[in-house]
PDB file of C-alpha atoms in Angstrom:
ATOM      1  CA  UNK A  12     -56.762   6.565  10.900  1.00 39.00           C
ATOM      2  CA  UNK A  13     -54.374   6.791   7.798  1.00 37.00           C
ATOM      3  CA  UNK A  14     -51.055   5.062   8.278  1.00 36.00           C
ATOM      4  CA  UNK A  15     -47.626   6.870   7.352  1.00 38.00           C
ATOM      5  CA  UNK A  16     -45.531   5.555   4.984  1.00 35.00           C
ATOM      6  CA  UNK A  17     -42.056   6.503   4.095  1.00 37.00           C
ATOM      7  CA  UNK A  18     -41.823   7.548   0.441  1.00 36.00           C
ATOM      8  CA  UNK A  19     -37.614   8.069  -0.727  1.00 36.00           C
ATOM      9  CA  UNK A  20     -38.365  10.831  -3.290  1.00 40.00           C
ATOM     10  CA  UNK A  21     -34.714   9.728  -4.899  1.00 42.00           C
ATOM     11  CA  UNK A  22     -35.176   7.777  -8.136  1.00 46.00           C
ATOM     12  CA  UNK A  23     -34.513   4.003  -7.814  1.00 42.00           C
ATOM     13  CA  UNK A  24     -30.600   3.518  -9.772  1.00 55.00           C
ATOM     14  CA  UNK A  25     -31.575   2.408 -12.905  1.00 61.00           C
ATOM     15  CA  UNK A  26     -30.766  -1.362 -13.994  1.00 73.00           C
ATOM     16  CA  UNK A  27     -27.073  -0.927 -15.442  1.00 78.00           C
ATOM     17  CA  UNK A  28     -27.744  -3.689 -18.196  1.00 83.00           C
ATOM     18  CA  UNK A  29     -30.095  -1.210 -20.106  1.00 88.00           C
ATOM     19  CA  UNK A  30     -27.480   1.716 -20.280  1.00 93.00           C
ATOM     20  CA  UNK A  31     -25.284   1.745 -23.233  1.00 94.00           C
ATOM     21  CA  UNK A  32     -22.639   3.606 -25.212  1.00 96.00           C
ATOM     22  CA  UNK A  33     -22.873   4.178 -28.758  1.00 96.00           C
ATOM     23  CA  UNK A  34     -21.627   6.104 -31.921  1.00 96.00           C
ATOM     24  CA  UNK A  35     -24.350   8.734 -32.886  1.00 97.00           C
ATOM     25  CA  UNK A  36     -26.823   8.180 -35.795  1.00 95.00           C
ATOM     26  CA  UNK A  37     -28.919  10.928 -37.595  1.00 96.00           C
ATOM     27  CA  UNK A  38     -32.026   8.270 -36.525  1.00 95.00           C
ATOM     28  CA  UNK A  39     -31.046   9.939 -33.344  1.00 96.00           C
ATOM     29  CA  UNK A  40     -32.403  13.329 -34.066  1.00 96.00           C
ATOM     30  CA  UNK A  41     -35.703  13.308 -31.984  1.00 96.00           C
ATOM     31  CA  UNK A  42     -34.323  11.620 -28.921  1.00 96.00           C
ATOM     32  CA  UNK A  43     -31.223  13.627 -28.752  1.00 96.00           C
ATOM     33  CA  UNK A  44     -33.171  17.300 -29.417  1.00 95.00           C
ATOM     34  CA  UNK A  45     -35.387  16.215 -26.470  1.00 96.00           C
ATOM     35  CA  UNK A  46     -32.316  16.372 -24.123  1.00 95.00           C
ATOM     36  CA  UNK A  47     -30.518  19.301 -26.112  1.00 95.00           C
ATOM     37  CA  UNK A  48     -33.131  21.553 -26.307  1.00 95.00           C
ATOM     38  CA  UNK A  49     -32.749  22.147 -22.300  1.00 94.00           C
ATOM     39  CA  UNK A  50     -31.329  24.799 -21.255  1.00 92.00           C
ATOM     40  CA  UNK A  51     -30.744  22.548 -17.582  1.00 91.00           C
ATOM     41  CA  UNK A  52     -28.847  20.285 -19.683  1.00 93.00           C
ATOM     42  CA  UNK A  53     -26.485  23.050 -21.762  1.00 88.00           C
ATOM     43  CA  UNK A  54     -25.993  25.661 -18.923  1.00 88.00           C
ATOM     44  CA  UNK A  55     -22.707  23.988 -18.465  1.00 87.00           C
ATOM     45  CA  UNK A  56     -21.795  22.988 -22.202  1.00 86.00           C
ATOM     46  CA  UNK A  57     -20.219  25.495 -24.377  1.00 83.00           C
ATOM     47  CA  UNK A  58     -22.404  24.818 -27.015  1.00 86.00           C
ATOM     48  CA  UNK A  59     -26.131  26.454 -26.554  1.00 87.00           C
ATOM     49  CA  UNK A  60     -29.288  24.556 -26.520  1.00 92.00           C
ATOM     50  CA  UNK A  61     -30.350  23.217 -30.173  1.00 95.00           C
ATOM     51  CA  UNK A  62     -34.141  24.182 -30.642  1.00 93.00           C
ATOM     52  CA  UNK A  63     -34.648  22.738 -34.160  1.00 95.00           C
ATOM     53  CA  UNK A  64     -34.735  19.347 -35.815  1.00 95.00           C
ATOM     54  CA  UNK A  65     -32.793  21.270 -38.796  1.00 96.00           C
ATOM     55  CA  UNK A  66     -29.990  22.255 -35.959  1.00 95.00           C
ATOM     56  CA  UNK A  67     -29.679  19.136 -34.294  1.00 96.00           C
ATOM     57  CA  UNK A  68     -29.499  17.262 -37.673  1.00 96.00           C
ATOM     58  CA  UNK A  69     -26.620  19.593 -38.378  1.00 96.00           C
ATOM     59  CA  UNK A  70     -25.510  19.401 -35.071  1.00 96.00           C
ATOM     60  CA  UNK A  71     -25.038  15.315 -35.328  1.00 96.00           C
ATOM     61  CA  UNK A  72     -23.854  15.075 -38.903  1.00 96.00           C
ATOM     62  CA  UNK A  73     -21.046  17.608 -38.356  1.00 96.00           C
ATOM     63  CA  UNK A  74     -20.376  17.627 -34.621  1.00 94.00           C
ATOM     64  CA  UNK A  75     -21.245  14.194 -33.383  1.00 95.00           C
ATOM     65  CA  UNK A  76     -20.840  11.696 -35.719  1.00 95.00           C
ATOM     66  CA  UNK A  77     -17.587  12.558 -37.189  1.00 95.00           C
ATOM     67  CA  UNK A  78     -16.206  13.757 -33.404  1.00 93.00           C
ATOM     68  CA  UNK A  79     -13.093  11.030 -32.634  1.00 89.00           C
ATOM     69  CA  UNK A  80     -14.559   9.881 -29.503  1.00 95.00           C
ATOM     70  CA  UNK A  81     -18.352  10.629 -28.782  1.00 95.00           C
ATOM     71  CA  UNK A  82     -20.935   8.481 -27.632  1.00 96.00           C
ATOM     72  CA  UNK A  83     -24.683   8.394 -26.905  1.00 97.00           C
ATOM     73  CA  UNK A  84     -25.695   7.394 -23.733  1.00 97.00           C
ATOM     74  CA  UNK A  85     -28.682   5.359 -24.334  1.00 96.00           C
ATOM     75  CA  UNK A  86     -31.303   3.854 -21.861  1.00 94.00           C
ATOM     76  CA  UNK A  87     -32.774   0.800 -24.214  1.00 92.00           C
ATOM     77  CA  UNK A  88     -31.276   2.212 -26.725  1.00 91.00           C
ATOM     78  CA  UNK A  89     -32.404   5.785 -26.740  1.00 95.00           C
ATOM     79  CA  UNK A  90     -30.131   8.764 -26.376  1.00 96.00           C
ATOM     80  CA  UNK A  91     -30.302  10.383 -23.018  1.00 97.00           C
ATOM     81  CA  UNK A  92     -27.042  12.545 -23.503  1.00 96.00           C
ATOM     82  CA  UNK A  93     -23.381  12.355 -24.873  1.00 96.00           C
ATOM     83  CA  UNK A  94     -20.158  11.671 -23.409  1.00 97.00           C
ATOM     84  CA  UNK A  95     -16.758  12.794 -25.219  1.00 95.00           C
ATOM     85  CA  UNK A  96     -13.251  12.408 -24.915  1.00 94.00           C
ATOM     86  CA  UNK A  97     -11.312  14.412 -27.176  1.00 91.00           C
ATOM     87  CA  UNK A  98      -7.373  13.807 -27.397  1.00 86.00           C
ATOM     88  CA  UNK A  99      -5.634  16.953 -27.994  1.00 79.00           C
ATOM     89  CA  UNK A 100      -4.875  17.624 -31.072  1.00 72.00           C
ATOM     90  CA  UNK A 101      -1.285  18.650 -31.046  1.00 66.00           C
ATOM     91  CA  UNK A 102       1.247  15.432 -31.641  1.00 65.00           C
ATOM     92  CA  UNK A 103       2.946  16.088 -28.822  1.00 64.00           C
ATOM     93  CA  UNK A 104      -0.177  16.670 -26.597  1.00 67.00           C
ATOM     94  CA  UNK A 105      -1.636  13.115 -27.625  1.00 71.00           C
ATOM     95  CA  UNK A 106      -1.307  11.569 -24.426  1.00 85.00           C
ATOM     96  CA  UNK A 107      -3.833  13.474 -22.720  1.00 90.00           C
ATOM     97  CA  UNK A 108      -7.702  13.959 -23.974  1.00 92.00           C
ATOM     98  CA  UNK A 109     -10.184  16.068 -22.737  1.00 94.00           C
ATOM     99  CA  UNK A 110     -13.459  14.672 -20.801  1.00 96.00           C
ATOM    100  CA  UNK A 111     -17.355  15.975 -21.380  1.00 95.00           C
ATOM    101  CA  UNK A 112     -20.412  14.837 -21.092  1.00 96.00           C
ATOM    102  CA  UNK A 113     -24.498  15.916 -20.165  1.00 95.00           C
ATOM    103  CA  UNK A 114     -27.226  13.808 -19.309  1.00 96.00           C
ATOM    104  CA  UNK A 115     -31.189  14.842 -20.284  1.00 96.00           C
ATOM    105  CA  UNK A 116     -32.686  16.230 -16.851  1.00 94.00           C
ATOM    106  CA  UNK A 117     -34.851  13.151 -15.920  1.00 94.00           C
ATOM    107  CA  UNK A 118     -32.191  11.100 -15.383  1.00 94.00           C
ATOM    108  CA  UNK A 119     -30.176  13.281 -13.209  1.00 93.00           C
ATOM    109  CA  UNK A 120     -29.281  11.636  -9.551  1.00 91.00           C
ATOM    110  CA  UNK A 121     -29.898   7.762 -10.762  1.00 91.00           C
ATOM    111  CA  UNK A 122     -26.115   6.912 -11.006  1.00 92.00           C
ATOM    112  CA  UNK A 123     -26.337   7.149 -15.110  1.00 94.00           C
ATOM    113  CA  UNK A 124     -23.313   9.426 -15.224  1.00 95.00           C
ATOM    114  CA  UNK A 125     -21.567   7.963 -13.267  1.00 94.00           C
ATOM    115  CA  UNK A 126     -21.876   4.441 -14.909  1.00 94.00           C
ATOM    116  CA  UNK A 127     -21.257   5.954 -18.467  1.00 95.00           C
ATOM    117  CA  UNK A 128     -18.318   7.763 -17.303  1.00 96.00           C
ATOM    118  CA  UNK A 129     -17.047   4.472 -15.901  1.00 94.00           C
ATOM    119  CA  UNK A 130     -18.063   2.282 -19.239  1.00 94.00           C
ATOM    120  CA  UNK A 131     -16.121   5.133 -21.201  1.00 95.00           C
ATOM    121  CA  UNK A 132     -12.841   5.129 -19.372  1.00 93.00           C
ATOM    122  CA  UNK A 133     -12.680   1.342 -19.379  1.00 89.00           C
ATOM    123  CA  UNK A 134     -13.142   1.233 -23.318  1.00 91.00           C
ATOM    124  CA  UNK A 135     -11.122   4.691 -24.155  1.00 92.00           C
ATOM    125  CA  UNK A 136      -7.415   3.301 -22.856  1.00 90.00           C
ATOM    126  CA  UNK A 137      -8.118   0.099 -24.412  1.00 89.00           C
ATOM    127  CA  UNK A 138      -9.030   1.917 -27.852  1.00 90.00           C
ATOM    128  CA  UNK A 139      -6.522   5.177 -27.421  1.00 90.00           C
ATOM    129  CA  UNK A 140      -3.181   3.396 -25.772  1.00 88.00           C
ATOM    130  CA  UNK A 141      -1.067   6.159 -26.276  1.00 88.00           C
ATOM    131  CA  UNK A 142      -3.531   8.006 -24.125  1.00 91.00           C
ATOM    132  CA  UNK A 143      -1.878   8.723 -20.411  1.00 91.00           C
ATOM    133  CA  UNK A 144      -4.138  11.398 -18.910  1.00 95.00           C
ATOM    134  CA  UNK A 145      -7.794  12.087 -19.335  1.00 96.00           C
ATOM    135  CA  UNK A 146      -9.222  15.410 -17.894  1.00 96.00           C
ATOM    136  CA  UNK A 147     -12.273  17.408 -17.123  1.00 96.00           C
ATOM    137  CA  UNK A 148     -12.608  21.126 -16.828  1.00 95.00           C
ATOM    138  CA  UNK A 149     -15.423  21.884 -14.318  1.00 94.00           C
ATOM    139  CA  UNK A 150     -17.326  24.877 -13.508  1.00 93.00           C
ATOM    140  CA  UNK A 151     -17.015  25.821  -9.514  1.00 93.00           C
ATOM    141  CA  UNK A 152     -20.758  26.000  -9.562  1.00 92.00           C
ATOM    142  CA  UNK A 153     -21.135  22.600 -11.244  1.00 93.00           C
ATOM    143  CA  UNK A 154     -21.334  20.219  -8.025  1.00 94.00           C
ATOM    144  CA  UNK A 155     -22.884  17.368  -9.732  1.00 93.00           C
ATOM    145  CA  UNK A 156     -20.437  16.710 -12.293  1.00 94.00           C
ATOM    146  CA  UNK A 157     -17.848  17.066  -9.604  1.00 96.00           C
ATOM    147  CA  UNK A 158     -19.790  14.324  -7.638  1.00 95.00           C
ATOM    148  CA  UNK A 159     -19.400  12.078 -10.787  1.00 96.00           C
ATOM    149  CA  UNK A 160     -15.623  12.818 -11.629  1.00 96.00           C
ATOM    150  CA  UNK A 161     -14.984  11.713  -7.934  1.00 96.00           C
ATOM    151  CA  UNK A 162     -17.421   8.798  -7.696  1.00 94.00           C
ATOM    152  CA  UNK A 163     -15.334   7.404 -11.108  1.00 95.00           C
ATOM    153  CA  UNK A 164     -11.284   7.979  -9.404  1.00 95.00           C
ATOM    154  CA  UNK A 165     -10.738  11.773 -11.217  1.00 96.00           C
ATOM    155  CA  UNK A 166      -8.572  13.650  -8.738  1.00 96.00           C
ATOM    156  CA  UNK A 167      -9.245  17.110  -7.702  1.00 97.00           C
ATOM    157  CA  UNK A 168      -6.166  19.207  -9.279  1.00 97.00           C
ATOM    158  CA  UNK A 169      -6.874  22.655  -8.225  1.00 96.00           C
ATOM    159  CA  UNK A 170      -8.714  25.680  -8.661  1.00 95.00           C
ATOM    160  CA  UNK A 171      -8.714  27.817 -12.166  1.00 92.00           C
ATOM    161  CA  UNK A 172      -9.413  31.197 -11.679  1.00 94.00           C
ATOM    162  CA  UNK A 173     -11.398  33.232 -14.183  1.00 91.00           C
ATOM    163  CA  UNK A 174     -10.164  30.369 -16.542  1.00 89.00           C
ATOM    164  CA  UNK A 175     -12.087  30.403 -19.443  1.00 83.00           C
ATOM    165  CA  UNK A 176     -14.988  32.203 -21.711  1.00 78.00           C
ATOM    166  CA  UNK A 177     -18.281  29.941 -21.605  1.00 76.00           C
ATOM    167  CA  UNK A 178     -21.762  31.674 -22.735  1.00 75.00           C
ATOM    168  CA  UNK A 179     -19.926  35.445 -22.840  1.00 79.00           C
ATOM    169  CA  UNK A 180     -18.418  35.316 -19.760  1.00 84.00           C
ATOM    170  CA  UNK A 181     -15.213  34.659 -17.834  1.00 89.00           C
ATOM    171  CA  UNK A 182     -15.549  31.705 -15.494  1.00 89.00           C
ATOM    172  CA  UNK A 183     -13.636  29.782 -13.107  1.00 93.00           C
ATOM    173  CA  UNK A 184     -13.531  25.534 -13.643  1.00 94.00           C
ATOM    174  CA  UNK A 185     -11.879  22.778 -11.172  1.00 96.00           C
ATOM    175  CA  UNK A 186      -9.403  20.664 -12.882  1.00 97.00           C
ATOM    176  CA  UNK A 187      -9.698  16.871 -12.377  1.00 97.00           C
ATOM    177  CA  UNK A 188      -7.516  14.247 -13.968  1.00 96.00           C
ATOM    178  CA  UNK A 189      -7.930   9.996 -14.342  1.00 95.00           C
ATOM    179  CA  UNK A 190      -4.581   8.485 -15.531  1.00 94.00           C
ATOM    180  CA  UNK A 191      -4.381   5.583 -17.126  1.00 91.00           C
ATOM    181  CA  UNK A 192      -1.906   3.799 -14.539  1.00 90.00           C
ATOM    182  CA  UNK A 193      -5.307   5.103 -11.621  1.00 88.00           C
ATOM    183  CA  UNK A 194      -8.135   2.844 -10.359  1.00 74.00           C
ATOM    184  CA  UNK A 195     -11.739   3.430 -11.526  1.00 74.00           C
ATOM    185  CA  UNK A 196     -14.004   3.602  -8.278  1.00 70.00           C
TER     186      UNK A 196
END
């Protein structure tokens, strides 16, 4: 007689002390082409999935590395994915930045997002004081990354109708907004 034995098929939440954020290095190339050659990963990005070493070298000297405010997010030091804020760039317009971010497919659903979204927010105000607003443009179809804009504090703005061109075509995106003055979850 076999006994039964109850098996959670969700992924244990990883141990927060071995996630990190850090400026991108070109040593980074291997780990980050791993998560940026899925097309999982970049359905929702604007930018399309990097299938070279030759691209994603480009891709981090020009893109990442010089970018004001993007990080790796490392697991023992590794890059698993990116998160970005990116002020506007119009002086008037400084007080509010813009919020991204993916996350390599195997670590989907283990809170990783969620905690790197929270580490960010913490440090960005500190580092960008004039900053008032931070935001996130979400696709409607894009329920995870709504999960973990509501798990941090982001507030659900509203609906944007046939907002915005991504991969050729028209979409809609939620709005969500963190101010400064808000508490992080």
């Amino acid at each position: 007689m076999h006994s039964l034995r109850c098996i959670s098929l969700r992924p244990l939440l990883m141990d927060s002390s071995r996630v990190t954020l850090r400026p991108f290095n070109l040593s980074d190339v291997d780990d980050f082409l791993k998560w940026a050659s899925d097309d999982r990963v970049t359905r929702y990005l604007r930018w399309n999935s990097i299938t070279s070493q030759e691209e994603a070298l480009a891709y981090l000297e020009k893109v990442a590395i010089p970018h004001p405010w993007r990080r790796s997010i490392c697991v023992d030091d590794r890059s698993i994915g990116y998160i970005s804020i990116k002020p506007e760039s119009c002086e008037e317009d400084k007080c509010r930045a813009h919020v991204g971010y993916a996350l390599a497919t195997e670590y989907w659903g283990q809170g990783i997002a969620t905690l790197a979204l929270k580490m960010a927010v913490s440090k960005v105000f500190d580092e960008m004081p004039h900053l008032v607003r931070l935001q996130a443009l979400v696709e409607v179809e894009n329920k995870g990354s709504q999960r973990v804009l509501e798990k941090v504090g982001f507030v659900k703005e509203g609906l944007l109708r046939k907002y915005g061109y991504c991969k050729g075509e028209i979409r809609s995106f939620i709005v969500y907004s963190l101010l400064a003055t808000d508490q992080v979850n």
